[in-house]
Amino acid sequence: MYRSLLKPALFRLDAEDAHHLTLGGLEAASKVPLWPQAARALTVPGGGALTQTLWGQRFASPVGLAAGLDKNGVAVPAFGALGFGFLEVGTVTPLPQAGNDRPRLFRLPEDEALINRMGFNNAGAAALHARLSGLRTRAVPVWVNIGKNKATPNEDAAQDYRRCVAALQDVADAFVVNVSSPNTPGLRALQAADDLAALVREVLAEVEAGRVRTLSVPPVLVKLAPDLHPADFEASVDAVVNAGAAGLIVSNTTLARDGLSHPAQREAGGLSGRPLTARATALVRAAFRQTQGRVPIVGVGGIFTPQDAYDKIRAGASLVEVYSALIYRGPGLVRELNAGLAELLRRDGLRTVEDAVGLDA
């Protein structure tokens, strides 16, 4: 129904208008009693082959929702109903901000890609806390992607990240430090190894400071860009792991425009979708080899099919995330990925998804 009826109608709208309309529908669906629980029983295959425990958290599927789609956590129950194993909300900043001027989201249908320059538009940490704390139950772990406000200079960035942690620690199952968005001026400079290590230590110190107050110690992951020079990528990975982060997310959107055909390729912003498939998988493999599996890796970028997800898992990702493919393939994508991954594991004689992690690395 989505691909034949809803998608053509949505694609006639401005991309951001379509996004808000869809998110509004999911927010409304989240409030329907018992629907999310009933739907989830149909979207996550049984048998336990896809189940993992990481950081003391159970993941019924390795497929998660990437940050950026539900910035303010308005549709957590509905996204859980689609079959995701976890959800990443945000990016959230300490204070609300409007983001960049519109238009700022562009579809590239021929390339199965998106370009966005949203600029961390969100309602702020307090609003996100109110939404997450108001949920009666959660079907899946909810991670919070954190960033700095645009007006905050880089030398004070750590305080913004700490403010997000302090405001949200009691409702976050994990924190993701976002230093790799191309849409906040100067943000990617924080990926430099020394600066990144110092930032991670600040975030971890804030988590530790909130341990007694919240009785919670959520893991801290760091999301890296795909555009780093190989030597810089290696240095950033080392910095993250040596500073004590619990995991890596590889990767964010790219500034590259190689091989695109749609005229919107000229728009400024971060590119996501099919053009990142091979690049993101290669970076997952590089990070897994470098870390020798010491920390879990989340693979992101161009996952449209079960094979795409499986390739990233075999390259070294314990978990994967999708975003752009949802726009092009619709909500049934998650069930397709779950069922397809289970079948690929059976084909290869693997008992669980954990058995596949890093096999090709």
mmCIF file of C-alpha atoms in Angstrom:
data_model
loop_
_atom_site.group_PDB
_atom_site.id
_atom_site.type_symbol
_atom_site.label_atom_id
_atom_site.label_comp_id
_atom_site.label_asym_id
_atom_site.label_seq_id
_atom_site.Cartn_x
_atom_site.Cartn_y
_atom_site.Cartn_z
ATOM 1 C CA MET A 1 0.000 0.000 0.000
ATOM 2 C CA TYR A 2 2.791 2.429 0.877
ATOM 3 C CA ARG A 3 4.742 1.966 -2.355
ATOM 4 C CA SER A 4 1.724 1.988 -4.671
ATOM 5 C CA LEU A 5 -0.514 4.576 -2.989
ATOM 6 C CA LEU A 6 1.004 6.548 -0.122
ATOM 7 C CA LYS A 7 4.495 7.106 -1.490
ATOM 8 C CA PRO A 8 3.357 8.703 -4.783
ATOM 9 C CA ALA A 9 1.086 11.048 -2.832
ATOM 10 C CA LEU A 10 3.773 11.964 -0.291
ATOM 11 C CA PHE A 11 6.375 12.501 -3.008
ATOM 12 C CA ARG A 12 4.160 15.159 -4.572
ATOM 13 C CA LEU A 13 4.565 17.191 -1.370
ATOM 14 C CA ASP A 14 7.609 19.145 -0.245
ATOM 15 C CA ALA A 15 9.962 16.648 1.416
ATOM 16 C CA GLU A 16 9.809 18.267 4.858
ATOM 17 C CA ASP A 17 6.030 18.719 4.708
ATOM 18 C CA ALA A 18 5.703 15.026 3.882
ATOM 19 C CA HIS A 19 8.011 14.193 6.771
ATOM 20 C CA HIS A 20 5.917 16.161 9.272
ATOM 21 C CA LEU A 21 2.679 14.677 7.921
ATOM 22 C CA THR A 22 4.023 11.131 8.252
ATOM 23 C CA LEU A 23 5.459 11.756 11.700
ATOM 24 C CA GLY A 24 2.164 13.264 12.800
ATOM 25 C CA GLY A 25 0.370 10.106 11.678
ATOM 26 C CA LEU A 26 2.813 7.931 13.602
ATOM 27 C CA GLU A 27 2.397 10.141 16.666
ATOM 28 C CA ALA A 28 -1.365 9.645 16.482
ATOM 29 C CA ALA A 29 -0.924 5.888 15.995
ATOM 30 C CA SER A 30 1.295 5.782 19.065
ATOM 31 C CA LYS A 31 -1.703 6.783 21.169
ATOM 32 C CA VAL A 32 -3.984 3.960 19.979
ATOM 33 C CA PRO A 33 -4.366 1.557 22.941
ATOM 34 C CA LEU A 34 -2.689 -1.843 22.514
ATOM 35 C CA TRP A 35 -1.971 -1.321 18.797
ATOM 36 C CA PRO A 36 1.815 -0.994 19.115
ATOM 37 C CA GLN A 37 2.134 -4.201 21.134
ATOM 38 C CA ALA A 38 -0.125 -6.171 18.800
ATOM 39 C CA ALA A 39 1.635 -4.937 15.665
ATOM 40 C CA ARG A 40 5.078 -5.717 17.039
ATOM 41 C CA ALA A 41 4.196 -9.383 17.368
ATOM 42 C CA LEU A 42 3.956 -9.483 13.562
ATOM 43 C CA THR A 43 7.077 -7.485 12.716
ATOM 44 C CA VAL A 44 9.820 -9.203 14.740
ATOM 45 C CA PRO A 45 10.409 -12.854 13.826
ATOM 46 C CA GLY A 46 10.359 -15.353 16.654
ATOM 47 C CA GLY A 47 12.978 -17.950 17.430
ATOM 48 C CA GLY A 48 15.582 -15.671 18.931
ATOM 49 C CA ALA A 49 18.086 -15.759 16.048
ATOM 50 C CA LEU A 50 18.132 -11.966 15.872
ATOM 51 C CA THR A 51 18.288 -11.415 19.640
ATOM 52 C CA GLN A 52 21.405 -9.989 21.292
ATOM 53 C CA THR A 53 22.350 -8.544 24.655
ATOM 54 C CA LEU A 54 24.713 -5.584 24.517
ATOM 55 C CA TRP A 55 25.603 -3.255 27.407
ATOM 56 C CA GLY A 56 23.144 -5.239 29.507
ATOM 57 C CA GLN A 57 20.279 -4.360 27.130
ATOM 58 C CA ARG A 58 18.242 -6.855 25.124
ATOM 59 C CA PHE A 59 17.784 -6.220 21.403
ATOM 60 C CA ALA A 60 15.116 -8.394 19.763
ATOM 61 C CA SER A 61 16.404 -7.268 16.364
ATOM 62 C CA PRO A 62 19.702 -5.700 15.266
ATOM 63 C CA VAL A 63 17.801 -3.200 13.101
ATOM 64 C CA GLY A 64 17.374 0.253 14.632
ATOM 65 C CA LEU A 65 15.997 3.630 13.637
ATOM 66 C CA ALA A 66 18.714 6.190 12.950
ATOM 67 C CA ALA A 67 18.676 9.628 14.529
ATOM 68 C CA GLY A 68 17.022 12.489 12.702
ATOM 69 C CA LEU A 69 13.682 10.956 11.796
ATOM 70 C CA ASP A 70 12.057 11.396 15.220
ATOM 71 C CA LYS A 71 14.046 14.272 16.663
ATOM 72 C CA ASN A 72 11.652 14.963 19.521
ATOM 73 C CA GLY A 73 10.587 11.429 20.432
ATOM 74 C CA VAL A 74 6.961 11.957 19.420
ATOM 75 C CA ALA A 75 6.340 8.504 17.895
ATOM 76 C CA VAL A 76 8.366 6.051 19.963
ATOM 77 C CA PRO A 77 5.539 3.477 20.400
ATOM 78 C CA ALA A 78 4.690 3.484 16.681
ATOM 79 C CA PHE A 79 8.293 3.040 15.589
ATOM 80 C CA GLY A 80 8.631 0.217 18.099
ATOM 81 C CA ALA A 81 5.579 -1.407 16.518
ATOM 82 C CA LEU A 82 7.278 -1.474 13.113
ATOM 83 C CA GLY A 83 9.747 -4.067 14.381
ATOM 84 C CA PHE A 84 12.822 -2.040 15.251
ATOM 85 C CA GLY A 85 15.165 -3.487 17.846
ATOM 86 C CA PHE A 86 16.007 -0.022 19.172
ATOM 87 C CA LEU A 87 15.325 3.626 18.383
ATOM 88 C CA GLU A 88 17.630 6.623 18.290
ATOM 89 C CA VAL A 89 15.873 9.940 18.864
ATOM 90 C CA GLY A 90 17.354 13.409 18.399
ATOM 91 C CA THR A 91 19.679 15.073 17.692
ATOM 92 C CA VAL A 92 18.665 17.037 20.776
ATOM 93 C CA THR A 93 20.374 20.190 22.038
ATOM 94 C CA PRO A 94 20.128 21.773 25.490
ATOM 95 C CA LEU A 95 17.965 24.632 24.226
ATOM 96 C CA PRO A 96 15.302 24.529 21.514
ATOM 97 C CA GLN A 97 16.416 25.762 18.126
ATOM 98 C CA ALA A 98 14.726 26.243 14.766
ATOM 99 C CA GLY A 99 17.531 24.906 12.619
ATOM 100 C CA ASN A 100 18.438 26.196 9.181
ATOM 101 C CA ASP A 101 16.095 27.988 6.793
ATOM 102 C CA ARG A 102 13.782 25.997 4.556
ATOM 103 C CA PRO A 103 13.972 24.339 2.109
ATOM 104 C CA ARG A 104 16.437 22.067 3.880
ATOM 105 C CA LEU A 105 15.414 18.508 2.945
ATOM 106 C CA PHE A 106 15.624 17.142 -0.601
ATOM 107 C CA ARG A 107 14.784 13.819 -2.225
ATOM 108 C CA LEU A 108 16.926 12.338 -4.999
ATOM 109 C CA PRO A 109 14.643 9.510 -6.202
ATOM 110 C CA GLU A 110 16.851 8.311 -9.058
ATOM 111 C CA ASP A 111 19.677 7.881 -6.570
ATOM 112 C CA GLU A 112 17.514 6.592 -3.675
ATOM 113 C CA ALA A 113 19.094 9.310 -1.565
ATOM 114 C CA LEU A 114 18.292 12.314 0.590
ATOM 115 C CA ILE A 115 20.163 15.544 1.211
ATOM 116 C CA ASN A 116 19.427 17.426 4.403
ATOM 117 C CA ARG A 117 20.732 20.577 6.016
ATOM 118 C CA MET A 118 18.267 20.633 8.895
ATOM 119 C CA GLY A 119 20.692 22.079 11.430
ATOM 120 C CA PHE A 120 19.666 20.256 14.628
ATOM 121 C CA ASN A 121 16.118 21.645 14.636
ATOM 122 C CA ASN A 122 14.527 20.306 17.821
ATOM 123 C CA ALA A 123 12.386 21.289 20.788
ATOM 124 C CA GLY A 124 15.214 21.018 23.314
ATOM 125 C CA ALA A 125 16.243 18.618 26.064
ATOM 126 C CA ALA A 126 13.427 19.504 28.472
ATOM 127 C CA ALA A 127 10.732 18.771 25.898
ATOM 128 C CA LEU A 128 12.308 15.441 24.973
ATOM 129 C CA HIS A 129 12.532 14.478 28.637
ATOM 130 C CA ALA A 130 8.849 15.230 29.103
ATOM 131 C CA ARG A 131 7.891 13.004 26.189
ATOM 132 C CA LEU A 132 10.101 10.051 27.113
ATOM 133 C CA SER A 133 9.225 10.183 30.797
ATOM 134 C CA GLY A 134 5.538 10.225 29.869
ATOM 135 C CA LEU A 135 5.695 6.846 28.110
ATOM 136 C CA ARG A 136 4.055 4.099 30.133
ATOM 137 C CA THR A 137 6.116 1.346 28.560
ATOM 138 C CA ARG A 138 8.837 0.980 25.951
ATOM 139 C CA ALA A 139 9.013 -1.987 23.649
ATOM 140 C CA VAL A 140 12.650 -1.299 22.772
ATOM 141 C CA PRO A 141 15.692 0.597 24.086
ATOM 142 C CA VAL A 142 15.592 4.314 23.259
ATOM 143 C CA TRP A 143 18.910 6.030 22.613
ATOM 144 C CA VAL A 144 19.343 9.794 22.707
ATOM 145 C CA ASN A 145 21.572 11.509 20.163
ATOM 146 C CA ILE A 146 23.034 14.688 21.678
ATOM 147 C CA GLY A 147 24.645 17.774 20.163
ATOM 148 C CA LYS A 148 25.479 21.381 20.831
ATOM 149 C CA ASN A 149 23.411 24.455 20.107
ATOM 150 C CA LYS A 150 24.485 26.372 17.018
ATOM 151 C CA ALA A 151 25.248 29.488 19.066
ATOM 152 C CA THR A 152 27.596 27.617 21.406
ATOM 153 C CA PRO A 153 31.267 28.030 20.407
ATOM 154 C CA ASN A 154 33.343 24.875 20.079
ATOM 155 C CA GLU A 155 35.413 25.745 23.135
ATOM 156 C CA ASP A 156 32.223 25.516 25.230
ATOM 157 C CA ALA A 157 30.699 22.545 23.365
ATOM 158 C CA ALA A 158 31.411 20.043 26.126
ATOM 159 C CA GLN A 159 29.100 21.929 28.470
ATOM 160 C CA ASP A 160 26.210 21.556 26.008
ATOM 161 C CA TYR A 161 26.766 17.810 25.774
ATOM 162 C CA ARG A 162 26.951 17.588 29.560
ATOM 163 C CA ARG A 163 23.709 19.566 29.893
ATOM 164 C CA CYS A 164 21.962 17.093 27.596
ATOM 165 C CA VAL A 165 23.220 14.160 29.653
ATOM 166 C CA ALA A 166 22.181 15.766 32.932
ATOM 167 C CA ALA A 167 18.703 16.529 31.589
ATOM 168 C CA LEU A 168 18.058 13.128 30.001
ATOM 169 C CA GLN A 169 20.055 10.479 31.857
ATOM 170 C CA ASP A 170 17.049 9.036 33.650
ATOM 171 C CA VAL A 171 15.166 8.430 30.364
ATOM 172 C CA ALA A 172 17.996 7.475 27.977
ATOM 173 C CA ASP A 173 19.029 3.874 27.410
ATOM 174 C CA ALA A 174 22.192 5.163 25.694
ATOM 175 C CA PHE A 175 23.724 8.444 24.590
ATOM 176 C CA VAL A 176 25.140 9.055 21.127
ATOM 177 C CA VAL A 177 27.642 11.893 20.868
ATOM 178 C CA ASN A 178 27.067 13.586 17.514
ATOM 179 C CA VAL A 179 30.170 15.426 16.319
ATOM 180 C CA SER A 180 29.777 14.461 12.674
ATOM 181 C CA SER A 181 26.781 16.331 11.294
ATOM 182 C CA PRO A 182 27.854 18.617 8.435
ATOM 183 C CA ASN A 183 25.017 21.055 9.105
ATOM 184 C CA THR A 184 26.217 22.816 12.272
ATOM 185 C CA PRO A 185 29.160 25.118 11.495
ATOM 186 C CA GLY A 186 32.412 23.897 13.053
ATOM 187 C CA LEU A 187 30.892 20.763 14.589
ATOM 188 C CA ARG A 188 33.013 18.299 12.625
ATOM 189 C CA ALA A 189 36.156 19.945 13.959
ATOM 190 C CA LEU A 190 35.332 18.204 17.239
ATOM 191 C CA GLN A 191 36.217 14.876 15.574
ATOM 192 C CA ALA A 192 39.928 15.707 15.795
ATOM 193 C CA ALA A 193 41.407 13.010 18.006
ATOM 194 C CA ASP A 194 42.499 15.132 20.980
ATOM 195 C CA ASP A 195 39.318 17.217 21.043
ATOM 196 C CA LEU A 196 37.159 14.137 20.639
ATOM 197 C CA ALA A 197 38.868 12.261 23.464
ATOM 198 C CA ALA A 198 38.399 15.252 25.769
ATOM 199 C CA LEU A 199 34.720 15.539 24.828
ATOM 200 C CA VAL A 200 34.051 11.836 25.412
ATOM 201 C CA ARG A 201 35.693 12.047 28.827
ATOM 202 C CA GLU A 202 33.490 15.036 29.709
ATOM 203 C CA VAL A 203 30.340 13.152 28.692
ATOM 204 C CA LEU A 204 31.402 10.067 30.637
ATOM 205 C CA ALA A 205 32.145 12.230 33.681
ATOM 206 C CA GLU A 206 28.622 13.647 33.521
ATOM 207 C CA VAL A 207 27.138 10.155 33.252
ATOM 208 C CA GLU A 208 29.121 9.098 36.294
ATOM 209 C CA ALA A 209 28.048 12.228 38.173
ATOM 210 C CA GLY A 210 24.401 11.348 37.532
ATOM 211 C CA ARG A 211 24.725 7.713 38.570
ATOM 212 C CA VAL A 212 23.459 8.195 42.135
ATOM 213 C CA ARG A 213 20.672 10.571 41.139
ATOM 214 C CA THR A 214 19.283 8.434 38.295
ATOM 215 C CA LEU A 215 20.461 4.928 39.271
ATOM 216 C CA SER A 216 21.381 4.632 35.603
ATOM 217 C CA VAL A 217 24.677 4.430 33.707
ATOM 218 C CA PRO A 218 23.730 4.457 30.021
ATOM 219 C CA PRO A 219 26.480 3.537 27.549
ATOM 220 C CA VAL A 220 28.007 6.347 25.509
ATOM 221 C CA LEU A 221 28.582 5.862 21.775
ATOM 222 C CA VAL A 222 30.183 8.240 19.278
ATOM 223 C CA LYS A 223 29.001 8.814 15.709
ATOM 224 C CA LEU A 224 31.706 9.502 13.106
ATOM 225 C CA ALA A 225 31.572 11.008 9.616
ATOM 226 C CA PRO A 226 32.373 9.055 6.444
ATOM 227 C CA ASP A 227 34.450 11.922 5.033
ATOM 228 C CA LEU A 228 37.460 11.699 7.337
ATOM 229 C CA HIS A 229 40.852 10.955 5.795
ATOM 230 C CA PRO A 230 41.744 7.316 6.603
ATOM 231 C CA ALA A 231 44.475 8.385 9.016
ATOM 232 C CA ASP A 232 42.107 10.808 10.750
ATOM 233 C CA PHE A 233 39.378 8.175 10.921
ATOM 234 C CA GLU A 234 41.818 5.759 12.548
ATOM 235 C CA ALA A 235 42.948 8.410 15.027
ATOM 236 C CA SER A 236 39.346 9.287 15.908
ATOM 237 C CA VAL A 237 38.434 5.636 16.457
ATOM 238 C CA ASP A 238 41.415 5.202 18.768
ATOM 239 C CA ALA A 239 40.516 8.384 20.634
ATOM 240 C CA VAL A 240 36.924 7.254 21.172
ATOM 241 C CA VAL A 241 37.837 3.791 22.403
ATOM 242 C CA ASN A 242 40.755 4.882 24.568
ATOM 243 C CA ALA A 243 38.628 7.591 26.188
ATOM 244 C CA GLY A 244 36.207 4.915 27.341
ATOM 245 C CA ALA A 245 33.257 5.130 24.963
ATOM 246 C CA ALA A 246 31.125 1.990 24.822
ATOM 247 C CA GLY A 247 30.671 1.880 21.063
ATOM 248 C CA LEU A 248 30.918 3.513 17.639
ATOM 249 C CA ILE A 249 28.296 4.486 15.078
ATOM 250 C CA VAL A 250 29.687 4.383 11.544
ATOM 251 C CA SER A 251 28.715 6.564 9.799
ATOM 252 C CA ASN A 252 26.879 9.867 9.442
ATOM 253 C CA THR A 253 25.862 11.644 6.230
ATOM 254 C CA THR A 254 28.474 12.596 3.638
ATOM 255 C CA LEU A 255 29.400 15.749 1.760
ATOM 256 C CA ALA A 256 30.510 13.681 -1.243
ATOM 257 C CA ARG A 257 28.377 13.721 -4.391
ATOM 258 C CA ASP A 258 30.033 10.998 -6.469
ATOM 259 C CA GLY A 259 27.894 9.221 -9.051
ATOM 260 C CA LEU A 260 24.651 11.130 -8.444
ATOM 261 C CA SER A 261 22.227 11.895 -11.276
ATOM 262 C CA HIS A 262 19.461 14.005 -9.679
ATOM 263 C CA PRO A 263 19.714 17.825 -10.040
ATOM 264 C CA ALA A 264 19.294 18.225 -6.265
ATOM 265 C CA GLN A 265 22.838 16.913 -5.884
ATOM 266 C CA ARG A 266 23.905 20.557 -6.018
ATOM 267 C CA GLU A 267 22.108 21.319 -2.748
ATOM 268 C CA ALA A 268 24.285 21.851 0.332
ATOM 269 C CA GLY A 269 23.980 19.418 3.202
ATOM 270 C CA GLY A 270 24.591 15.830 4.179
ATOM 271 C CA LEU A 271 23.825 13.031 1.725
ATOM 272 C CA SER A 272 22.281 9.778 2.943
ATOM 273 C CA GLY A 273 20.844 6.691 1.312
ATOM 274 C CA ARG A 274 21.936 4.260 -1.375
ATOM 275 C CA PRO A 275 25.135 6.135 -2.398
ATOM 276 C CA LEU A 276 26.593 5.429 1.075
ATOM 277 C CA THR A 277 26.056 1.662 1.060
ATOM 278 C CA ALA A 278 29.533 0.505 0.061
ATOM 279 C CA ARG A 279 31.418 3.336 1.760
ATOM 280 C CA ALA A 280 29.723 2.824 5.127
ATOM 281 C CA THR A 281 30.279 -0.937 4.995
ATOM 282 C CA ALA A 282 33.971 -0.430 4.258
ATOM 283 C CA LEU A 283 34.279 1.929 7.223
ATOM 284 C CA VAL A 284 32.537 -0.556 9.527
ATOM 285 C CA ARG A 285 35.049 -3.194 8.427
ATOM 286 C CA ALA A 286 37.964 -0.816 9.015
ATOM 287 C CA ALA A 287 36.724 0.125 12.482
ATOM 288 C CA PHE A 288 36.123 -3.510 13.451
ATOM 289 C CA ARG A 289 39.602 -4.536 12.345
ATOM 290 C CA GLN A 290 41.160 -1.615 14.183
ATOM 291 C CA THR A 291 39.283 -2.207 17.431
ATOM 292 C CA GLN A 292 39.459 -6.011 17.119
ATOM 293 C CA GLY A 293 35.866 -6.185 18.284
ATOM 294 C CA ARG A 294 36.569 -4.523 21.646
ATOM 295 C CA VAL A 295 33.479 -2.321 21.396
ATOM 296 C CA PRO A 296 30.222 -2.890 19.497
ATOM 297 C CA ILE A 297 29.813 -1.024 16.217
ATOM 298 C CA VAL A 298 26.544 0.246 14.762
ATOM 299 C CA GLY A 299 26.553 0.299 10.959
ATOM 300 C CA VAL A 300 24.598 3.045 9.203
ATOM 301 C CA GLY A 301 24.391 4.110 5.582
ATOM 302 C CA GLY A 302 22.475 2.838 2.569
ATOM 303 C CA ILE A 303 20.692 -0.163 4.085
ATOM 304 C CA PHE A 304 17.771 -0.972 1.776
ATOM 305 C CA THR A 305 17.730 -4.786 1.720
ATOM 306 C CA PRO A 306 18.413 -7.650 4.122
ATOM 307 C CA GLN A 307 21.660 -8.283 2.232
ATOM 308 C CA ASP A 308 22.760 -4.673 2.836
ATOM 309 C CA ALA A 309 22.197 -5.133 6.574
ATOM 310 C CA TYR A 310 23.859 -8.561 6.553
ATOM 311 C CA ASP A 311 26.921 -7.177 4.759
ATOM 312 C CA LYS A 312 27.407 -4.592 7.494
ATOM 313 C CA ILE A 313 26.962 -7.205 10.209
ATOM 314 C CA ARG A 314 29.487 -9.524 8.592
ATOM 315 C CA ALA A 315 31.816 -6.520 8.234
ATOM 316 C CA GLY A 316 31.695 -6.022 12.012
ATOM 317 C CA ALA A 317 28.466 -4.264 12.991
ATOM 318 C CA SER A 318 26.575 -5.730 15.927
ATOM 319 C CA LEU A 319 23.630 -3.438 15.148
ATOM 320 C CA VAL A 320 22.514 -1.461 12.094
ATOM 321 C CA GLU A 321 20.291 1.582 11.569
ATOM 322 C CA VAL A 322 18.068 2.805 8.738
ATOM 323 C CA TYR A 323 16.545 6.135 7.788
ATOM 324 C CA SER A 324 16.508 7.004 4.079
ATOM 325 C CA ALA A 325 15.292 3.553 3.037
ATOM 326 C CA LEU A 326 12.164 4.066 5.151
ATOM 327 C CA ILE A 327 11.287 7.051 2.972
ATOM 328 C CA TYR A 328 11.675 5.043 -0.229
ATOM 329 C CA ARG A 329 10.486 1.593 0.881
ATOM 330 C CA GLY A 330 7.970 2.430 3.616
ATOM 331 C CA PRO A 331 7.198 1.035 7.082
ATOM 332 C CA GLY A 332 7.129 -2.578 5.851
ATOM 333 C CA LEU A 333 10.890 -2.324 5.327
ATOM 334 C CA VAL A 334 11.682 -3.204 8.947
ATOM 335 C CA ARG A 335 9.731 -6.454 8.849
ATOM 336 C CA GLU A 336 11.409 -7.308 5.518
ATOM 337 C CA LEU A 337 14.843 -6.684 7.001
ATOM 338 C CA ASN A 338 14.101 -8.799 10.074
ATOM 339 C CA ALA A 339 12.695 -11.713 8.095
ATOM 340 C CA GLY A 340 15.455 -11.504 5.496
ATOM 341 C CA LEU A 341 18.228 -11.421 8.092
ATOM 342 C CA ALA A 342 16.799 -14.477 9.824
ATOM 343 C CA GLU A 343 16.737 -16.311 6.488
ATOM 344 C CA LEU A 344 20.323 -15.306 5.627
ATOM 345 C CA LEU A 345 21.503 -16.624 8.992
ATOM 346 C CA ARG A 346 19.725 -19.923 8.339
ATOM 347 C CA ARG A 347 21.215 -20.136 4.849
ATOM 348 C CA ASP A 348 24.723 -19.752 6.227
ATOM 349 C CA GLY A 349 24.199 -22.171 9.095
ATOM 350 C CA LEU A 350 24.541 -19.488 11.764
ATOM 351 C CA ARG A 351 22.554 -19.867 14.960
ATOM 352 C CA THR A 352 22.376 -16.191 15.975
ATOM 353 C CA VAL A 353 23.204 -12.783 14.564
ATOM 354 C CA GLU A 354 26.121 -12.585 16.986
ATOM 355 C CA ASP A 355 27.732 -15.482 15.095
ATOM 356 C CA ALA A 356 27.812 -13.359 11.923
ATOM 357 C CA VAL A 357 29.415 -10.232 13.396
ATOM 358 C CA GLY A 358 32.794 -9.599 11.773
ATOM 359 C CA LEU A 359 32.957 -12.804 9.716
ATOM 360 C CA ASP A 360 34.114 -10.902 6.624
ATOM 361 C CA ALA A 361 36.485 -8.592 8.477
#
